[in-house]
mmCIF file of C-alpha atoms in Angstrom:
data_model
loop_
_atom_site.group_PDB
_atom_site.id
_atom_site.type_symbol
_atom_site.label_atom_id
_atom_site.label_comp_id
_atom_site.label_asym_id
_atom_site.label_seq_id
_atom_site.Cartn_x
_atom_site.Cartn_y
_atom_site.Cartn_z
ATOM 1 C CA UNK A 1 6.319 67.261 -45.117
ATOM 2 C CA UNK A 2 9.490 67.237 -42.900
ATOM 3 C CA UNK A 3 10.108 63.833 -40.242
ATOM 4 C CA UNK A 4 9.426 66.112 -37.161
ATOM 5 C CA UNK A 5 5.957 67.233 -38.566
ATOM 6 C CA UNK A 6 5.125 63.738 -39.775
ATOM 7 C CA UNK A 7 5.881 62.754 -36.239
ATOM 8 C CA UNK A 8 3.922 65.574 -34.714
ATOM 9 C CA UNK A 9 1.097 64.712 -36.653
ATOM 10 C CA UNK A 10 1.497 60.742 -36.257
ATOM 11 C CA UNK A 11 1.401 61.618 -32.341
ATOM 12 C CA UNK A 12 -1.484 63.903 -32.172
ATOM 13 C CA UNK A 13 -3.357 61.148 -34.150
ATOM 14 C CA UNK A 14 -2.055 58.282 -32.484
ATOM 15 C CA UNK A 15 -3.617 57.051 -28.866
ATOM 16 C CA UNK A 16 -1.706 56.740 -26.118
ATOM 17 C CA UNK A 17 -2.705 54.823 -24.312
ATOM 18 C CA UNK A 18 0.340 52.280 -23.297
ATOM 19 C CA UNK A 19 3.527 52.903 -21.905
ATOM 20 C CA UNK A 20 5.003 51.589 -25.082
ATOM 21 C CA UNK A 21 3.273 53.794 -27.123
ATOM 22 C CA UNK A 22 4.229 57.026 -25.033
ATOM 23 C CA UNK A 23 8.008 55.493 -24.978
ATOM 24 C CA UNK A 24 7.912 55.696 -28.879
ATOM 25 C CA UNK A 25 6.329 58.707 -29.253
ATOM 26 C CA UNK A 26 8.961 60.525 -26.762
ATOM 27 C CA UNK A 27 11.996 58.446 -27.940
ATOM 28 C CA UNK A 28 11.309 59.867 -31.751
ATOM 29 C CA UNK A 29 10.577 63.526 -30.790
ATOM 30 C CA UNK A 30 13.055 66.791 -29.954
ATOM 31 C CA UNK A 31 14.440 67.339 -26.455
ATOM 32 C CA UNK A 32 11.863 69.680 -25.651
ATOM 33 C CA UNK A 33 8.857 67.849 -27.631
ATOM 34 C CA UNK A 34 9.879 64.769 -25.491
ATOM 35 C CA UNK A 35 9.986 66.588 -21.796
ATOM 36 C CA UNK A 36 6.156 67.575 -23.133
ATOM 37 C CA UNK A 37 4.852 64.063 -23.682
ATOM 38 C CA UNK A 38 6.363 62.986 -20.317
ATOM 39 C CA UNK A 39 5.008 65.709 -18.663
ATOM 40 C CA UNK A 40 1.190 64.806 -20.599
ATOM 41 C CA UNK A 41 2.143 61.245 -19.866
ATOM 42 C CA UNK A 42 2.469 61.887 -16.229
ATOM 43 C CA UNK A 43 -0.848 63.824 -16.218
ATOM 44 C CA UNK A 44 -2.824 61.737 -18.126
ATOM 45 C CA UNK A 45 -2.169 58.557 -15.639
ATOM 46 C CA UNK A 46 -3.072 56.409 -18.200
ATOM 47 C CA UNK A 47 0.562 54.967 -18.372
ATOM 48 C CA UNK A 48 3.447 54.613 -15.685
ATOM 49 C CA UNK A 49 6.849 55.226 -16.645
ATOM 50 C CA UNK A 50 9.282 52.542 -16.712
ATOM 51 C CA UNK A 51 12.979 51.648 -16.807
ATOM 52 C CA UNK A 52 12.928 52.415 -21.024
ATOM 53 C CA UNK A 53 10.984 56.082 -20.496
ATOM 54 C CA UNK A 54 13.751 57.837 -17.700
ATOM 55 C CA UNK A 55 16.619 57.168 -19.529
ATOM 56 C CA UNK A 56 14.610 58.417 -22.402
ATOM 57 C CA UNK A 57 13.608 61.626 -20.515
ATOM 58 C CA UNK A 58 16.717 62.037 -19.043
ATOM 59 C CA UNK A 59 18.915 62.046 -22.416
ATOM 60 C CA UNK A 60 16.266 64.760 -23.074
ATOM 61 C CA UNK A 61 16.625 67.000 -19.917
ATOM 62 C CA UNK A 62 20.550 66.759 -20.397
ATOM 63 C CA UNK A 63 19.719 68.168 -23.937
ATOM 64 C CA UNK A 64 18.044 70.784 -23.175
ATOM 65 C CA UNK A 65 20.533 71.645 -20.407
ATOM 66 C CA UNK A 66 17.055 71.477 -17.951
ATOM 67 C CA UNK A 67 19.221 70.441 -14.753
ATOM 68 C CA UNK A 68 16.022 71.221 -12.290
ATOM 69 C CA UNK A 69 14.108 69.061 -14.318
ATOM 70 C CA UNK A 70 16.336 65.969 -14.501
ATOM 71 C CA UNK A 71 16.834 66.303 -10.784
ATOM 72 C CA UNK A 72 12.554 66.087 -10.237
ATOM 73 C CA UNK A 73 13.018 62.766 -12.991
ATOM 74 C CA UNK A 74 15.237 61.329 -10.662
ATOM 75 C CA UNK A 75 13.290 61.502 -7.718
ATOM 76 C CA UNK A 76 10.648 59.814 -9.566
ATOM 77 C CA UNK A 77 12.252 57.236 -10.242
ATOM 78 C CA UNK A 78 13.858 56.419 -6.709
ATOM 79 C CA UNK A 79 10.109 56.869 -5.846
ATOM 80 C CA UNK A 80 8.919 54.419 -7.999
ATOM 81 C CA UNK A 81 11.921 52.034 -7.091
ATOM 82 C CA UNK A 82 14.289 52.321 -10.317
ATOM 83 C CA UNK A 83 17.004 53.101 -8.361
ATOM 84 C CA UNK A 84 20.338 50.756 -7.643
ATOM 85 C CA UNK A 85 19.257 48.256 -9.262
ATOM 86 C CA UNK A 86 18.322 49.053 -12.805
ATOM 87 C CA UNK A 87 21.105 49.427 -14.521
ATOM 88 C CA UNK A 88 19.652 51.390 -17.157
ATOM 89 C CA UNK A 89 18.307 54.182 -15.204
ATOM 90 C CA UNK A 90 20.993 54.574 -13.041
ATOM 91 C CA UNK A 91 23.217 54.798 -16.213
ATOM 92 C CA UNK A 92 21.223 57.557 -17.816
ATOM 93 C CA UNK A 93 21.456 59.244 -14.384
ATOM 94 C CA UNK A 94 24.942 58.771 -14.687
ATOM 95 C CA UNK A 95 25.385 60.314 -17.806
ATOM 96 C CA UNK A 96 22.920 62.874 -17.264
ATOM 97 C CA UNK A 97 24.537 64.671 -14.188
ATOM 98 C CA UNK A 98 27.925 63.949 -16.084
ATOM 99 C CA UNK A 99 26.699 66.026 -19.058
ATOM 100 C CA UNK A 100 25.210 69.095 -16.694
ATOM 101 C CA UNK A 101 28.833 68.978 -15.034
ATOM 102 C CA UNK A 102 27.401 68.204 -11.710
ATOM 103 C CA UNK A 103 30.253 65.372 -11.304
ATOM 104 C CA UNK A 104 29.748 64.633 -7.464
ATOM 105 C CA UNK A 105 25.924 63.864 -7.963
ATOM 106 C CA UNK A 106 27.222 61.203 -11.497
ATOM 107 C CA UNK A 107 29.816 59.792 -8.733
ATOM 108 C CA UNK A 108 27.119 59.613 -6.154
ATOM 109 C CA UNK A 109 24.478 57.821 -8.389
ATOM 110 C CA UNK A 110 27.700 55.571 -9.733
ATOM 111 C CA UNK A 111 28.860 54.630 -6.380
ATOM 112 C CA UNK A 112 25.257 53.587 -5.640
ATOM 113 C CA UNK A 113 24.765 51.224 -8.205
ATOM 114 C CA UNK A 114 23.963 47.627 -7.111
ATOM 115 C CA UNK A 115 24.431 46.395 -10.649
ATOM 116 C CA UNK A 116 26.977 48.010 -12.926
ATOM 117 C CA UNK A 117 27.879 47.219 -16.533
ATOM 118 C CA UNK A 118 30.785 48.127 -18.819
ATOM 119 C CA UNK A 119 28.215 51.249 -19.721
ATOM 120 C CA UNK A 120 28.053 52.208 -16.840
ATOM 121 C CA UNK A 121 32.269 52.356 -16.290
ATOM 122 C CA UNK A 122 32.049 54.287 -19.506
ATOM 123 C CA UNK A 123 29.668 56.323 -18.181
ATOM 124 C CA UNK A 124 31.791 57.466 -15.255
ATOM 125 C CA UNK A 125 34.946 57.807 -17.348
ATOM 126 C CA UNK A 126 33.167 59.662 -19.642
ATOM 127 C CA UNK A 127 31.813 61.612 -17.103
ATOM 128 C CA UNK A 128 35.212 62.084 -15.705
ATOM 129 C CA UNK A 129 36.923 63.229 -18.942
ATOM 130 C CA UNK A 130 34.335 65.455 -20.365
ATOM 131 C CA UNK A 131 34.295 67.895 -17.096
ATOM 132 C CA UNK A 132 38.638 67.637 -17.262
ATOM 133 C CA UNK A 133 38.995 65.061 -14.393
ATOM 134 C CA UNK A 134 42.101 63.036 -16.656
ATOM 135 C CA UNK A 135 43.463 61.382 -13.262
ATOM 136 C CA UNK A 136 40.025 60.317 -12.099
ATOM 137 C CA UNK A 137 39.062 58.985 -15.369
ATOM 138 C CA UNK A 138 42.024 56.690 -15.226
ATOM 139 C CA UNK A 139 42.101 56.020 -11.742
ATOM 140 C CA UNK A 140 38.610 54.544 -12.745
ATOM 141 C CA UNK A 141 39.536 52.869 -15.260
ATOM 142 C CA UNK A 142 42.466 50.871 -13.128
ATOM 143 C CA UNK A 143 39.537 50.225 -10.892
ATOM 144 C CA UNK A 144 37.650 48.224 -13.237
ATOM 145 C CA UNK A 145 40.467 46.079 -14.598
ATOM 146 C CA UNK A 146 41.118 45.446 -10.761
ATOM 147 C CA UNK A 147 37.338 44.352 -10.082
ATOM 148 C CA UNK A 148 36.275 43.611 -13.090
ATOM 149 C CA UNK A 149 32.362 43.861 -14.995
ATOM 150 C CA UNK A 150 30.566 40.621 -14.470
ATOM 151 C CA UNK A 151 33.300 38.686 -13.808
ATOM 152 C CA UNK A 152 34.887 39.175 -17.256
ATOM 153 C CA UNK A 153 37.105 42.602 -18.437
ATOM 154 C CA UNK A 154 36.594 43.849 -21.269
ATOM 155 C CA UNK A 155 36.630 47.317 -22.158
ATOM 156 C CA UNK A 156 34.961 48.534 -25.286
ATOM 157 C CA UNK A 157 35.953 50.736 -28.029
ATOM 158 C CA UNK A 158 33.852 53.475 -26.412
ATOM 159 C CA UNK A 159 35.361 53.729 -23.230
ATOM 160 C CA UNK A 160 38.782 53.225 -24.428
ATOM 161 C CA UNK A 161 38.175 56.273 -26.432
ATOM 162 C CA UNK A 162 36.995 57.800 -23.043
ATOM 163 C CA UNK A 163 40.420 56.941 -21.252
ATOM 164 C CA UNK A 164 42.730 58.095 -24.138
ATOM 165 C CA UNK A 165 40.854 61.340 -24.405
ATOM 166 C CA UNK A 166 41.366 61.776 -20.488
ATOM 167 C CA UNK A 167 45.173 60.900 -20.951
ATOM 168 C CA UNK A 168 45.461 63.611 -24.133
ATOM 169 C CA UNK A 169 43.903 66.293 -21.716
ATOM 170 C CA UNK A 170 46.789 65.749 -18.815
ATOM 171 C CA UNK A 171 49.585 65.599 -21.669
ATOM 172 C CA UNK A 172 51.031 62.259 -19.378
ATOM 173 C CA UNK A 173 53.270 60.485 -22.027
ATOM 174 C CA UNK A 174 53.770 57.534 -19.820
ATOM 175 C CA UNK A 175 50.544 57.025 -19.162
ATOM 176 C CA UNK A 176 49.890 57.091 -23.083
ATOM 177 C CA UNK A 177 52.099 55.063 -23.513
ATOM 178 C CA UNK A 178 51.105 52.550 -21.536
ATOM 179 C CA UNK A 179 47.216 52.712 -22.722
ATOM 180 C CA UNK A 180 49.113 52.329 -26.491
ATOM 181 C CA UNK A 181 50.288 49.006 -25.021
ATOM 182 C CA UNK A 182 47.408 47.543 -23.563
ATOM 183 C CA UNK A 183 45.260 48.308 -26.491
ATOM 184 C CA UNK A 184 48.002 46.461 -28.462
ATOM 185 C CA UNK A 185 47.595 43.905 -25.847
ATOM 186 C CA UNK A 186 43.843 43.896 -26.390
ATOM 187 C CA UNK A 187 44.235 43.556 -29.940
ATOM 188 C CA UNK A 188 45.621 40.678 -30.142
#
């Protein structure tokens, strides 16, 4: 028996009855198996969703390139007061809109953030890079040494990635050269 039929089958005998247990069940299925436990999750009213299942259902809808239906998942969650200030949704909104290519709404959501973490710089950058905005991505990224995440800078591996990725697409030799140095810098 293959993992996703296992899983199936684990579901359908499994009750759901707790936002946990609809959380697992749509974190370990497909894209499109997921959007259908939300959506029977949602129905049922025997759970809410929290700050664990949008991010969860949003990865999903970016998936399955279901723009529409990411859009309705975010105004869920501003109704039910998970936006600004959890990180985590806002993040997954972030990323979400970044991957659909809809950059203004990832910018929107990113300049609305009460709370942001170095995820959710990497986010933007990301977001940036991926739909071939090089300069903004590293305009960005000079924005967060300048203000900093939590009081402390410290970019990770990811994001560095991000910002080098956005430098290779606008073929800038200075400005590789000067993200060589301050990883060196980093290194040390």
């Amino acid at each position: 028996m293959s993992v996703h039929k296992l899983h199936c089958q684990l579901i359908k005998t499994t009750t759901l009855d707790t936002t946990f247990s609809w959380n697992t069940a749509i974190k370990g299925s497909s894209p499109t198996h997921s959007l259908a436990l939300f959506a029977s999750m949602i129905r049922g009213g025997a759970a809410r969703p929290d700050g664990y299942t949008f991010p969860l259902v949003l990865k999903a809808c970016a998936a399955a390139r279901l723009v529409r239906l990411g859009r309705e998942v975010h105004g869920m969650a501003a109704k039910v007061g998970f936006l600004g200030s959890d990180v985590y949704v806002n993040n997954a909104l972030v990323s979400f809109y970044g991957r659909s290519g809809l950059v203004e709404d990832a910018v929107k959501v990113f300049d609305e953030m009460r709370v942001r973490d170095v995820v959710s710089w990497s986010s933007m950058i990301g977001c940036f890079v991926e739909n071939g905005f090089g300069y903004d991505a590293v305009s960005l990224f000079r924005q967060m040494q300048v203000d900093g995440v939590d009081g402390v800078w410290k970019p990770d591996e990811v994001m560095m990635l991000s910002v080098i990725a956005g430098i290779a697409s606008l073929g800038d030799l200075e400005l590789g050269k000067w993200v060589r140095k301050y990883v060196m810098w980093m290194s040390r």
